[in-house]
Coordinates of C-alpha atoms and ligand atoms in Angstrom, one line a residue:
M1 CA 14.5 81.6 8.5
E2 CA 11.5 82.5 6.4
S3 CA 12.9 80.4 3.5
L4 CA 13.0 77.3 5.5
H5 CA 10.7 74.5 4.3
D6 CA 10.3 73.5 7.9
R7 CA 8.2 75.4 10.3
V8 CA 10.0 77.0 13.3
I9 CA 7.9 78.3 16.2
V10 CA 9.0 79.9 19.4
L11 CA 6.6 79.2 22.3
D12 CA 6.6 81.0 25.7
R13 CA 6.1 79.3 29.1
D14 CA 2.3 79.4 28.6
L15 CA 2.8 77.5 25.3
R16 CA 1.6 80.5 23.3
H17 CA 3.0 81.0 19.8
V18 CA 5.4 83.9 20.1
E19 CA 7.4 83.8 16.9
I20 CA 6.6 81.8 13.7
Y21 CA 9.1 81.2 10.8
G22 CA 9.3 79.0 7.8
N23 CA 7.6 78.1 4.7
S24 CA 5.6 75.0 5.4
R25 CA 2.4 73.9 3.8
L26 CA 0.5 74.9 6.9
E27 CA 0.6 78.5 5.7
R28 CA -1.6 77.9 2.8
D29 CA -4.6 77.3 5.0
N30 CA -3.8 79.3 8.1
D31 CA -2.3 82.7 8.2
P32 CA 0.4 82.3 10.8
E33 CA -0.2 85.8 11.9
R34 CA -3.5 84.6 13.3
W35 CA -1.6 82.2 15.6
L36 CA 0.5 84.7 17.3
G37 CA -0.2 85.0 21.0
K38 CA -2.4 81.9 20.9
T39 CA -2.1 78.3 22.2
A40 CA -2.5 75.3 20.0
A41 CA -5.8 74.6 21.8
E42 CA -7.1 78.0 21.0
I43 CA -6.2 77.5 17.3
S44 CA -7.4 74.0 16.7
G45 CA -9.5 72.9 19.6
P46 CA -8.5 71.0 22.8
A47 CA -8.7 67.5 21.3
A48 CA -6.4 68.2 18.4
A49 CA -4.0 70.1 20.6
A50 CA -3.7 67.6 23.4
I51 CA -0.5 66.0 22.0
H52 CA 1.2 69.4 21.5
E53 CA 0.2 70.5 25.0
S54 CA 1.6 67.4 26.7
M55 CA 4.8 67.4 24.7
G56 CA 5.2 71.1 25.3
R57 CA 5.0 70.6 29.1
R58 CA 7.7 68.0 28.9
A59 CA 9.9 70.4 27.0
L60 CA 9.3 73.1 29.6
A61 CA 10.5 70.7 32.2
G62 CA 13.9 70.7 30.4
E63 CA 13.6 67.7 28.1
T64 CA 14.2 67.6 24.3
V65 CA 11.1 66.0 22.8
I66 CA 10.6 64.4 19.4
Y67 CA 7.1 63.4 18.4
E68 CA 5.0 62.7 15.4
W69 CA 1.5 63.9 14.7
S70 CA -0.9 64.3 11.8
W71 CA -3.8 66.2 10.6
E72 CA -6.4 65.7 7.9
D73 CA -5.8 68.1 5.0
A74 CA -8.8 68.8 2.8
T75 CA -7.0 68.2 -0.5
E76 CA -3.9 66.1 0.4
G77 CA -5.5 63.7 2.9
R78 CA -3.7 62.9 6.1
L79 CA -0.4 64.6 6.5
W80 CA 2.3 63.6 9.0
Y81 CA 4.8 65.8 10.8
Q82 CA 7.7 65.2 13.0
T83 CA 8.2 67.9 15.6
R84 CA 11.2 68.5 17.8
L85 CA 10.8 70.7 20.9
S86 CA 14.0 72.1 22.5
P87 CA 13.8 74.1 25.7
I88 CA 15.2 77.6 25.7
H89 CA 17.5 78.1 28.6
A90 CA 18.2 81.5 30.2
T91 CA 21.7 82.2 31.5
D92 CA 20.6 81.2 35.0
G93 CA 19.5 77.8 33.6
T94 CA 15.8 78.3 33.8
V95 CA 13.6 77.4 30.9
T96 CA 12.0 80.5 29.4
G97 CA 10.3 78.9 26.5
I98 CA 10.5 76.3 23.6
V99 CA 11.7 76.2 20.1
S100 CA 9.6 73.9 18.0
V101 CA 10.8 72.7 14.6
S102 CA 8.3 70.7 12.5
H103 CA 9.2 68.8 9.4
E104 CA 6.7 67.0 7.1
V105 CA 7.3 63.2 7.0
T106 CA 4.1 62.1 5.2
S107 CA 6.0 60.2 2.4
I108 CA 8.3 58.5 4.8
R109 CA 5.4 57.5 7.0
R110 CA 3.4 56.1 4.1
A111 CA 6.4 54.0 2.9
L112 CA 7.0 52.8 6.4
D113 CA 3.3 51.8 6.8
S114 CA 3.2 49.8 3.7
T115 CA 6.4 48.0 4.6
T116 CA 5.0 47.0 7.9
A117 CA 1.8 45.8 6.3
G118 CA 3.8 44.0 3.7
E119 CA 6.0 42.3 6.2
A120 CA 3.0 41.2 8.3
R121 CA 1.3 39.9 5.1
F122 CA 4.5 38.1 4.1
R123 CA 4.8 36.5 7.5
T124 CA 1.2 35.3 7.4
L125 CA 1.8 33.8 4.0
V126 CA 5.0 32.0 5.1
N127 CA 3.4 30.8 8.3
S128 CA 0.5 29.4 6.3
M129 CA 2.8 27.1 4.2
D130 CA 2.6 23.4 4.9
G131 CA 5.7 22.3 6.7
M132 CA 8.6 24.3 8.0
V133 CA 10.5 27.2 6.5
T134 CA 14.0 27.6 7.9
V135 CA 16.3 30.5 7.2
F136 CA 20.1 30.1 7.6
D137 CA 22.8 32.7 7.6
P138 CA 26.0 32.2 5.5
E139 CA 27.5 30.3 8.5
L140 CA 24.5 28.0 8.2
R141 CA 23.2 29.0 11.6
V142 CA 19.4 29.0 11.9
T143 CA 18.2 32.6 12.0
G144 CA 14.5 32.1 11.5
V145 CA 11.8 29.3 11.6
F146 CA 8.4 29.8 10.1
G147 CA 5.7 27.8 8.6
D148 CA 2.5 26.0 9.5
W149 CA 4.4 23.3 11.6
T150 CA 5.8 25.8 14.1
D151 CA 2.4 27.4 14.5
R152 CA 0.7 24.1 15.0
A153 CA 3.5 22.8 17.2
R154 CA 2.9 25.8 19.5
R155 CA -0.8 25.2 19.6
E156 CA -0.5 21.4 20.0
G157 CA 1.7 21.7 23.1
D158 CA 3.0 18.2 23.1
G159 CA 1.6 16.5 20.0
P160 CA 3.5 14.8 17.3
L161 CA 4.5 18.1 15.6
A162 CA 5.7 19.5 18.9
D163 CA 8.0 16.5 19.0
L164 CA 9.0 16.7 15.3
V165 CA 9.9 20.4 14.9
P166 CA 12.8 20.5 17.4
A167 CA 14.0 17.1 16.2
V168 CA 14.0 18.3 12.6
L169 CA 15.8 21.5 13.6
G170 CA 18.3 19.4 15.5
A171 CA 18.9 17.1 12.6
M172 CA 19.5 20.1 10.4
G173 CA 22.8 20.5 12.2
E174 CA 24.0 17.1 11.1
P175 CA 26.5 16.6 8.3
A176 CA 24.1 15.2 5.7
F177 CA 21.8 18.2 5.8
G178 CA 24.9 20.5 6.1
E179 CA 26.2 19.1 2.9
A180 CA 22.9 19.9 1.1
A181 CA 22.8 23.4 2.7
G182 CA 26.4 24.0 1.6
R183 CA 25.5 23.3 -2.0
A184 CA 22.6 25.7 -1.7
L185 CA 24.9 28.3 -0.3
A186 CA 27.0 27.8 -3.4
G187 CA 24.1 28.9 -5.5
E188 CA 22.2 25.7 -6.3
H189 CA 18.6 24.7 -5.6
V190 CA 18.9 21.4 -3.8
T191 CA 16.2 18.8 -3.0
H192 CA 17.2 16.8 0.0
D193 CA 15.2 13.7 1.0
W194 CA 15.8 12.3 4.4
S195 CA 14.0 10.5 7.2
M196 CA 14.1 10.2 10.9
S197 CA 12.5 7.7 13.2
R198 CA 10.0 9.1 15.7
A199 CA 7.6 7.7 18.2
G200 CA 4.8 7.4 15.7
G201 CA 7.0 5.6 13.1
R202 CA 9.5 6.6 10.5
R203 CA 9.0 10.1 9.0
H204 CA 10.1 10.8 5.5
L205 CA 11.0 14.4 4.9
R206 CA 11.8 16.4 1.8
S207 CA 13.7 19.7 2.2
V208 CA 14.0 22.0 -0.8
L209 CA 17.0 24.4 -0.1
S210 CA 17.5 27.6 -2.1
P211 CA 20.2 30.2 -1.9
I212 CA 19.1 33.7 -0.6
R213 CA 20.6 36.5 -2.6
D214 CA 20.5 40.2 -1.9
R215 CA 19.8 42.9 -4.4
E216 CA 23.3 42.8 -5.7
G217 CA 23.1 39.1 -6.2
A218 CA 25.5 38.2 -3.4
L219 CA 24.7 35.1 -1.4
R220 CA 23.4 35.9 2.0
G221 CA 22.2 32.5 3.3
V222 CA 19.9 29.6 2.6
V223 CA 16.2 29.1 3.0
A224 CA 14.9 25.5 3.4
I225 CA 11.3 24.4 3.0
T226 CA 10.8 21.1 4.7
R227 CA 7.7 18.9 4.3
D228 CA 6.6 15.5 5.5
I229 CA 6.3 13.1 2.5
S230 CA 5.7 9.9 4.5
R231 CA 2.3 9.2 3.1
Q232 CA 3.4 9.9 -0.5
R233 CA 6.4 7.8 0.0
E234 CA 4.4 4.9 1.4
A235 CA 2.0 5.1 -1.6
E236 CA 4.9 5.2 -4.0
D237 CA 6.5 2.2 -2.3
A238 CA 3.3 0.2 -2.5
V239 CA 2.9 1.0 -6.2
S240 CA 6.4 0.0 -7.0
R241 CA 6.2 -3.2 -5.0
L242 CA 2.9 -4.0 -6.8
E243 CA 4.6 -3.3 -10.1
Q244 CA 7.6 -5.5 -9.3
A245 CA 5.3 -8.3 -8.2
R246 CA 3.4 -8.0 -11.4
Q247 CA 6.5 -8.0 -13.6
H248 CA 7.9 -10.9 -11.7
G249 CA 4.7 -12.8 -12.1
Q250 CA 4.7 -12.1 -15.9
Q251 CA 8.3 -13.3 -16.2
L252 CA 7.5 -16.5 -14.4
E253 CA 4.5 -17.0 -16.5
S254 CA 6.4 -16.7 -19.8
L255 CA 9.1 -18.9 -18.4
G256 CA 6.5 -21.5 -17.6
R257 CA 4.9 -21.1 -21.0
L258 CA 8.3 -21.7 -22.6
A259 CA 8.9 -24.8 -20.5
G260 CA 5.4 -26.0 -21.2
G261 CA 5.7 -25.4 -24.9
V262 CA 8.9 -27.3 -25.2
A263 CA 7.6 -30.1 -23.1
H264 CA 4.5 -30.3 -25.3
D265 CA 6.5 -30.8 -28.5
F266 CA 9.0 -33.0 -26.8
N267 CA 6.2 -35.2 -25.5
N268 CA 5.1 -35.9 -29.1
L269 CA 8.6 -36.9 -30.1
L270 CA 8.8 -39.1 -27.0
T271 CA 5.7 -40.9 -28.0
V272 CA 7.4 -41.9 -31.2
I273 CA 10.7 -42.8 -29.4
N274 CA 9.0 -44.9 -26.7
G275 CA 6.6 -46.5 -29.2
Y276 CA 9.4 -47.8 -31.4
A277 CA 11.5 -48.8 -28.4
D278 CA 8.5 -51.0 -27.3
L279 CA 8.1 -52.5 -30.7
L280 CA 11.8 -53.3 -30.8
R281 CA 11.8 -54.9 -27.4
S282 CA 8.9 -57.2 -28.4
S283 CA 10.4 -58.1 -31.7
P284 CA 11.3 -61.8 -31.5
A285 CA 14.0 -61.5 -34.2
L286 CA 16.1 -59.3 -32.0
E287 CA 19.5 -60.4 -30.8
P288 CA 19.8 -60.4 -26.9
A289 CA 22.4 -57.6 -27.0
A290 CA 20.3 -55.4 -29.2
R291 CA 17.2 -56.2 -27.0
K292 CA 19.2 -54.9 -24.0
M293 CA 19.9 -51.7 -25.8
A294 CA 16.2 -51.4 -26.8
E295 CA 15.2 -51.9 -23.1
E296 CA 17.7 -49.1 -22.0
I297 CA 16.2 -46.8 -24.6
G298 CA 12.7 -47.6 -23.3
R299 CA 13.7 -46.9 -19.7
A300 CA 15.4 -43.6 -20.5
G301 CA 12.3 -42.7 -22.6
E302 CA 10.1 -43.4 -19.6
R303 CA 12.2 -41.1 -17.3
A304 CA 12.0 -38.5 -20.0
A305 CA 8.3 -38.8 -20.1
T306 CA 8.1 -38.2 -16.3
L307 CA 10.1 -35.1 -16.7
T308 CA 8.0 -33.8 -19.5
R309 CA 4.9 -34.4 -17.5
Q310 CA 6.4 -32.2 -14.8
L311 CA 7.3 -29.5 -17.3
L312 CA 3.7 -29.6 -18.6
A313 CA 2.5 -28.9 -15.1
V314 CA 4.9 -26.0 -14.8
G315 CA 3.6 -24.6 -18.1
R316 CA 0.0 -25.2 -17.0
R317 CA -0.6 -27.4 -20.0
Q318 CA -1.6 -30.6 -18.1
T319 CA -4.9 -32.1 -18.9
L320 CA -6.6 -31.6 -15.6
Q321 CA -9.3 -33.9 -14.4
P322 CA -11.0 -31.7 -11.9
R323 CA -13.5 -32.9 -9.4
V324 CA -15.4 -31.2 -6.6
L325 CA -13.4 -32.3 -3.6
N326 CA -12.9 -31.6 0.1
L327 CA -9.3 -30.8 0.9
N328 CA -9.7 -32.1 4.4
A329 CA -10.4 -35.6 3.1
L330 CA -7.5 -35.3 0.6
V331 CA -5.1 -34.4 3.4
L332 CA -6.4 -37.2 5.7
D333 CA -5.9 -39.7 2.9
M334 CA -2.3 -38.6 2.5
V335 CA -1.3 -38.3 6.1
D336 CA 0.2 -41.8 6.4
M337 CA 2.1 -41.5 3.2
L338 CA 3.4 -38.0 4.1
A339 CA 4.6 -39.3 7.5
R340 CA 6.6 -41.9 5.7
V341 CA 8.1 -39.3 3.3
L342 CA 8.9 -37.0 6.2
G343 CA 10.7 -39.6 8.3
E344 CA 11.1 -40.1 12.0
P345 CA 12.5 -36.7 13.2
V346 CA 9.7 -34.7 11.6
E347 CA 6.5 -34.4 13.5
L348 CA 3.3 -34.0 11.4
V349 CA 0.6 -31.8 12.8
S350 CA -2.7 -31.0 11.1
H351 CA -5.3 -28.3 11.9
L352 CA -8.2 -28.9 9.5
S353 CA -11.1 -26.4 9.6
P354 CA -14.2 -28.5 10.3
A355 CA -16.5 -26.4 8.0
L356 CA -14.5 -26.4 4.9
G357 CA -15.9 -25.5 1.5
L358 CA -15.3 -27.7 -1.5
V359 CA -12.9 -26.9 -4.3
R360 CA -12.9 -28.0 -7.9
A361 CA -9.5 -29.4 -8.7
D362 CA -7.7 -32.5 -10.0
P363 CA -7.2 -34.6 -6.8
G364 CA -4.0 -36.2 -8.2
Q365 CA -2.6 -32.7 -8.9
V366 CA -3.5 -31.4 -5.4
Q367 CA -1.8 -34.5 -4.0
Q368 CA 1.3 -33.6 -6.0
V369 CA 1.2 -30.1 -4.6
L370 CA 1.0 -31.3 -1.0
M371 CA 3.7 -33.9 -1.7
N372 CA 6.1 -31.3 -3.2
L373 CA 5.6 -29.0 -0.3
A374 CA 6.2 -31.7 2.2
V375 CA 9.4 -32.8 0.5
N376 CA 10.7 -29.2 0.5
A377 CA 9.8 -28.9 4.2
R378 CA 11.6 -32.2 4.9
D379 CA 14.7 -31.0 3.1
A380 CA 14.6 -27.8 5.1
M381 CA 14.5 -29.7 8.4
P382 CA 17.3 -32.3 8.2
D383 CA 17.6 -32.3 12.0
G384 CA 13.8 -32.6 12.5
G385 CA 11.1 -30.2 13.3
I386 CA 7.4 -29.8 12.9
L387 CA 5.4 -29.8 9.7
T388 CA 1.9 -28.3 10.0
I389 CA -0.9 -28.7 7.5
E390 CA -3.8 -26.4 7.9
T391 CA -7.0 -25.7 6.0
A392 CA -9.2 -22.7 6.3
H393 CA -11.4 -20.2 4.4
V394 CA -10.1 -16.9 3.1
Q395 CA -12.0 -14.0 1.6
F396 CA -10.1 -12.0 -1.1
T397 CA -11.2 -8.4 -1.6
E398 CA -10.6 -6.4 -4.8
E399 CA -7.5 -5.0 -3.0
D400 CA -6.1 -8.4 -2.1
A401 CA -6.8 -9.6 -5.6
R402 CA -4.5 -6.9 -7.0
W403 CA -1.7 -8.3 -4.9
H404 CA -2.3 -11.8 -6.1
H405 CA -1.3 -11.7 -9.7
G406 CA -4.3 -13.0 -11.8
V407 CA -6.5 -14.0 -8.9
R408 CA -10.2 -12.9 -8.7
P409 CA -11.8 -11.6 -5.6
G410 CA -14.0 -14.1 -3.8
T411 CA -13.9 -17.0 -1.3
Y412 CA -10.9 -19.3 -1.3
V413 CA -10.0 -22.5 0.5
L414 CA -6.6 -22.2 2.0
L415 CA -4.2 -25.2 2.2
Q416 CA -1.3 -24.1 4.3
V417 CA 1.9 -26.0 4.8
S418 CA 4.4 -24.6 7.3
D419 CA 7.7 -25.9 8.6
T420 CA 10.1 -25.0 11.3
G421 CA 13.1 -25.5 9.0
S422 CA 16.0 -23.4 7.7
G423 CA 13.8 -20.8 6.0
M424 CA 15.0 -18.7 3.1
T425 CA 16.9 -15.6 2.3
S426 CA 15.1 -12.9 0.3
E427 CA 17.3 -13.8 -2.7
V428 CA 16.0 -17.3 -2.7
M429 CA 12.5 -16.0 -2.1
T430 CA 12.5 -14.0 -5.3
R431 CA 13.7 -17.0 -7.5
L432 CA 11.7 -19.7 -5.8
F433 CA 9.2 -20.3 -8.5
E434 CA 11.7 -20.3 -11.4
P435 CA 11.8 -23.6 -13.1
F436 CA 15.1 -25.4 -12.3
F437 CA 16.0 -23.0 -9.5
T438 CA 17.4 -25.0 -6.7
T439 CA 19.8 -24.4 -3.8
K440 CA 20.2 -28.1 -3.3
G441 CA 23.3 -30.0 -4.6
P442 CA 23.4 -31.7 -7.9
G443 CA 21.3 -34.8 -7.9
R444 CA 19.4 -33.7 -4.8
G445 CA 17.1 -31.0 -6.1
T446 CA 15.5 -30.5 -9.5
G447 CA 14.2 -27.0 -8.9
L448 CA 10.9 -28.1 -10.3
G449 CA 9.0 -28.7 -7.1
L450 CA 7.6 -25.2 -6.5
S451 CA 7.3 -24.4 -10.2
I452 CA 5.0 -27.5 -10.5
V453 CA 3.1 -26.4 -7.4
Q454 CA 2.5 -23.0 -8.9
G455 CA 1.6 -24.3 -12.3
I456 CA -1.0 -26.6 -10.9
V457 CA -2.5 -24.1 -8.6
K458 CA -2.7 -21.3 -11.1
Q459 CA -4.2 -23.6 -13.7
S460 CA -6.9 -24.4 -11.0
G461 CA -7.6 -20.6 -10.7
G462 CA -5.7 -20.3 -7.4
D463 CA -2.5 -18.8 -6.1
V464 CA 0.5 -19.6 -4.0
M465 CA 2.1 -17.3 -1.5
V466 CA 5.3 -18.1 0.4
Y467 CA 6.5 -16.4 3.6
S468 CA 9.9 -17.2 5.0
E469 CA 12.8 -15.9 7.0
P470 CA 16.2 -17.5 7.4
A471 CA 16.2 -19.8 10.5
K472 CA 12.6 -19.0 11.2
G473 CA 10.9 -21.5 8.9
T474 CA 8.6 -21.3 6.0
V475 CA 4.9 -20.9 5.4
V476 CA 3.4 -21.8 2.0
K477 CA -0.2 -20.8 1.4
V478 CA -2.1 -22.4 -1.4
Y479 CA -5.4 -20.7 -2.3
L480 CA -7.9 -22.6 -4.3
P481 CA -11.2 -21.0 -5.4
L482 CA -14.4 -22.3 -3.7
A483 CA -16.1 -24.7 -6.2
P484 CA -18.8 -22.8 -8.1
G485 CA -22.3 -23.4 -6.8
T486 CA -21.1 -24.8 -3.5
E487 CA -21.3 -23.2 -0.1
V488 CA -19.4 -23.5 3.1
V489 CA -21.2 -26.1 5.2
E490 CA -20.5 -27.7 8.6
A491 CA -19.1 -31.1 7.9
S492 CA -21.0 -34.0 9.5
D493 CA -19.1 -37.0 10.8
P494 CA -18.4 -39.4 7.9
V495 CA -20.1 -42.7 8.1
P496 CA -17.6 -45.5 8.6
A497 CA -17.2 -47.3 5.3
S498 CA -16.2 -50.8 6.3
G499 CA -18.5 -53.6 7.3
E500 CA -21.8 -51.9 6.4
R501 CA -24.3 -54.0 4.7
G502 CA -28.0 -53.7 3.7
T503 CA -31.1 -55.6 2.7
E504 CA -33.1 -52.9 1.1
T505 CA -34.2 -52.6 -2.5
I506 CA -32.3 -50.3 -4.8
L507 CA -33.3 -49.1 -8.2
L508 CA -30.2 -48.6 -10.3
V509 CA -30.6 -46.6 -13.5
E510 CA -27.6 -46.2 -15.8
D511 CA -27.5 -46.2 -19.6
E512 CA -23.9 -47.6 -19.9
A513 CA -24.3 -51.3 -19.6
R514 CA -20.7 -52.0 -18.3
I515 CA -21.1 -49.5 -15.5
R516 CA -24.6 -50.7 -14.7
E517 CA -23.3 -54.3 -14.3
L518 CA -20.3 -53.2 -12.2
V519 CA -22.3 -51.1 -9.8
G520 CA -25.1 -53.6 -9.6
G521 CA -22.6 -56.3 -8.7
Y522 CA -21.1 -54.2 -5.9
L523 CA -24.5 -53.4 -4.4
E524 CA -25.6 -57.0 -4.5
R525 CA -22.5 -58.2 -2.8
L526 CA -23.3 -55.8 0.0
G527 CA -26.7 -57.6 0.4
Y528 CA -29.0 -55.2 -1.4
R529 CA -31.8 -56.3 -3.8
V530 CA -31.0 -54.5 -7.0
L531 CA -33.4 -53.6 -9.8
T532 CA -31.6 -52.2 -12.9
A533 CA -32.9 -50.1 -15.8
A534 CA -31.1 -48.6 -18.9
D535 CA -32.8 -45.2 -18.8
G536 CA -35.3 -43.1 -17.0
I537 CA -38.4 -44.4 -18.9
L538 CA -37.6 -48.0 -18.1
G539 CA -36.8 -47.1 -14.5
A540 CA -40.0 -45.3 -14.0
T541 CA -42.0 -48.1 -15.7
L542 CA -40.4 -50.7 -13.4
V543 CA -41.7 -48.9 -10.4
E544 CA -45.1 -47.7 -11.7
A545 CA -46.3 -50.6 -13.8
H546 CA -44.9 -53.4 -11.8
G547 CA -45.5 -51.8 -8.4
Q548 CA -42.0 -52.5 -7.2
A549 CA -41.3 -51.0 -3.8
V550 CA -38.0 -49.2 -3.9
D551 CA -36.1 -47.9 -0.9
L552 CA -33.5 -45.9 -2.8
V553 CA -32.9 -44.8 -6.4
V554 CA -29.3 -44.7 -7.6
T555 CA -29.3 -43.0 -11.0
D556 CA -27.2 -41.5 -13.7
V557 CA -28.1 -37.9 -14.5
V558 CA -27.7 -37.6 -18.3
M559 CA -29.4 -40.4 -20.1
P560 CA -31.3 -40.7 -23.4
N561 CA -35.1 -40.6 -23.4
L562 CA -35.6 -39.5 -19.8
S563 CA -32.9 -38.1 -17.6
G564 CA -32.4 -39.1 -13.9
P565 CA -33.9 -36.0 -12.4
E566 CA -36.9 -36.1 -14.8
M567 CA -37.5 -39.7 -13.8
V568 CA -37.4 -38.9 -10.1
A569 CA -39.8 -36.0 -10.7
R570 CA -42.2 -38.3 -12.4
L571 CA -42.1 -40.8 -9.6
R572 CA -42.7 -38.1 -7.0
A573 CA -45.6 -36.7 -9.0
G574 CA -47.2 -40.1 -8.6
G575 CA -47.2 -39.5 -4.8
R576 CA -44.2 -41.7 -4.0
R577 CA -41.6 -40.8 -1.5
V578 CA -38.3 -41.3 -3.3
R579 CA -34.9 -41.1 -1.9
V580 CA -32.2 -40.7 -4.5
I581 CA -28.5 -40.6 -5.1
Y582 CA -27.4 -39.0 -8.4
V583 CA -24.2 -40.3 -10.0
S584 CA -22.6 -38.4 -12.8
G585 CA -19.4 -38.0 -14.7
Y586 CA -20.2 -34.3 -15.2
T587 CA -18.5 -33.0 -12.1
A588 CA -19.7 -29.4 -12.6
Ligands
ADP622 P1 14.0 -28.2 -5.2 O1 13.3 -28.6 -4.0 O2 14.2 -29.3 -6.2 O3 15.3 -27.4 -4.9 P2 11.8 -26.4 -5.4 O4 11.2 -25.6 -6.6 O5 10.9 -27.3 -4.7 O6 13.1 -27.1 -6.0 O7 12.4 -25.3 -4.4 C1 13.3 -24.3 -4.9 C2 14.2 -23.8 -3.8 O8 13.4 -23.1 -2.8 C3 14.8 -24.9 -2.9 O9 16.0 -25.3 -3.5 C4 15.0 -24.2 -1.6 O10 16.2 -23.4 -1.6 C5 13.8 -23.3 -1.5 N1 12.8 -23.9 -0.7 C6 11.6 -24.4 -1.1 N2 10.8 -24.8 -0.1 C7 11.5 -24.5 1.1 C8 11.3 -24.7 2.5 N3 10.1 -25.2 2.9 N4 12.2 -24.2 3.3 C9 13.4 -23.7 2.9 N5 13.6 -23.5 1.6 C10 12.8 -23.9 0.7
MG623 MG1 11.4 -29.3 -3.9

C-alpha cells in the first residue's frame, strides 16, 4: 500500500484521517503523520476543506462519490486530483467510515482544458466566416451547420437570411448538389455554382465542397462552404455584356468601313463608266441599236450609283451638309410623305416635345433615317398598326456613354420611331445593323436600311438603339447630339408663311452679286423697299451719309472690308436702333 502512487486514506465517521497510505506528491510538503486524527478543515482551513467535507458526508450516507479538486502548489502551480470515496460497511450494513483514493489528474485536466478552449475558438472562427458551413456524414446527411449566416439568421428572426438558410439547406438535398457532394466524398475539391429564386430576387450561390479525412486518411464526410455571389455575378454579367456590345460595335464598324471603302473606289470607276455612257448616248454617229445599248449601260450605271451612295452612308463616308435644324420641323415636313409610304392600314401618330433643342445634321440624311425606319415599320405591320414618332431630350451620363459605343456624355435630342408590328427575335436583333442582313425575301429587302441609319447617325455623332420583342413591336431610338452653342428653348408658334407682305425698308448687304440680286428680288416682290450694298462699309455709308431710314437690316456675316456684325455695331454706335437678320453659309 505504501508503494502506491495514489494516496489512500481511511476516514472515520467524523471524517478524521485514521489511516494514510501511498506515495503521492502531497507527502513532500506535508508529513502525513501530522494529519492523523485530524479533519481536512483542521489541516487546511474550512474554505479549502469545504468540498471534502460535503463529499465525505455523501459517502457516509452510503454513496460512492467521485470528485475533482485542486490546490495551488508552490513550485508546480495548480495541481488537480480525482478522489473516490467509498463507504466502509460493517457486517450489519451500517457505514463505519470511508476509504478515499486520490489520484493526480493534472496533465489530463490541462489537456482537456486546452481542447475545450480550442474547440470554442474553432467554433467562433467558423461561425465568423461569411456564408454557411455545412458538414455532411458519409451518407451525406447534414450533421452540422455553422457560419455567419446561421448566426445572423437567428438574430434576424425573419429577415432575408432567415428565409435563405433553410431554403439552402433544403436545396442541398437535391440531386444537383448531391452529385457535387458525391464527388467531394470521393476525395475531390468541388466548386459548385447554383442559384435559387427567392422573394428578393434570384440568389447566386457558390459552394466549395471538400472531403473530410480522419487522421488515417479515410474519408469521413464532406464540408461545404456556401456563399452568396449574386453581386459579383451581376457585376461580371454587366462587364461581359459591355464587352460583347463593344466587340459587336467594332465588328460592325469595320464591316461598314469595308463597305464604304469599296463603295468609294467603285464610285470613281462608275464616274468613268457613266461619263462614257453619256458621251456615247449623245454621239450623233451612233446606230440606233448601239444607242439603245448605251442607254441601258447608262441606266444600270445610275442604279449602281444609287447603291454606292447607300454604301457610302453605311461606311460613314458621305459628304454631309450639316445644318442646325429642329427635328420637329423636319418631322412635320415629312408627315404627309410618310403617311403615303405607310399606306392606309397604318396609323401615324406623333408626339413632338414642344421645347426641343436643335441638332446639327444633314437634313437630307435625317430624312433618309426617318424614311428607312418608317419603311421597316410598315414592313413589320402588313396588317396595319400604329407608327409613333416622338421627339424628346435625353441626358447621357458617363455611365450611359459607356453603353453607347463611341458616344460622349451630354445632352441629346431623341428621335424615336415605334411600331406595333411583328417585332424581332434576339437573333435578328444581334445582326440588325449588318450591311445586307435581311429577313425579307429576295427582291423585297436590301438589308441596307438600318446599316444606313446607323452610318448616318454615327457620322453625326449620335447613336441608334433598338428595343424589340417578337409580337410586341419595335422601338428605334435615334440620339443626335444637341448642336454646339445652342440651348433648349421653348418653341414659339411659327409665323404662317403664306400671304404675308410688307411695305418697310430693308437694307440688304451681301457681297455675292447673284445672291444679292436673288434675295433682293424676292423681297421686292413681297412689297418691301430694298436698299442693297456689296459690303459692310457700303451698307453703313448708305445709312449714315444718305440718311436713309431702315426698318430692318438683312446681312451676310462674312464679307470683305467690314463684316455684317461690325457694320451693325457701327450703326448702333451712331445711336440708331437697328433690327437685323444675319444670313450665313457658315452654319456653325
Ligand atoms: P431590310 O429592311 O432591307 O431587310 P434593314 O437593315 O432595314 O433591311 O433591316 C434589317 C432587318 O431587321 C429586317 O429584315 C427585319 O428583319 C429587321 N427589322 C428592321 N426593322 C424592323 C421593325 N421595325 N420591325 C421588325 N423587324 C425589323
Ligand atoms: Mg429596311
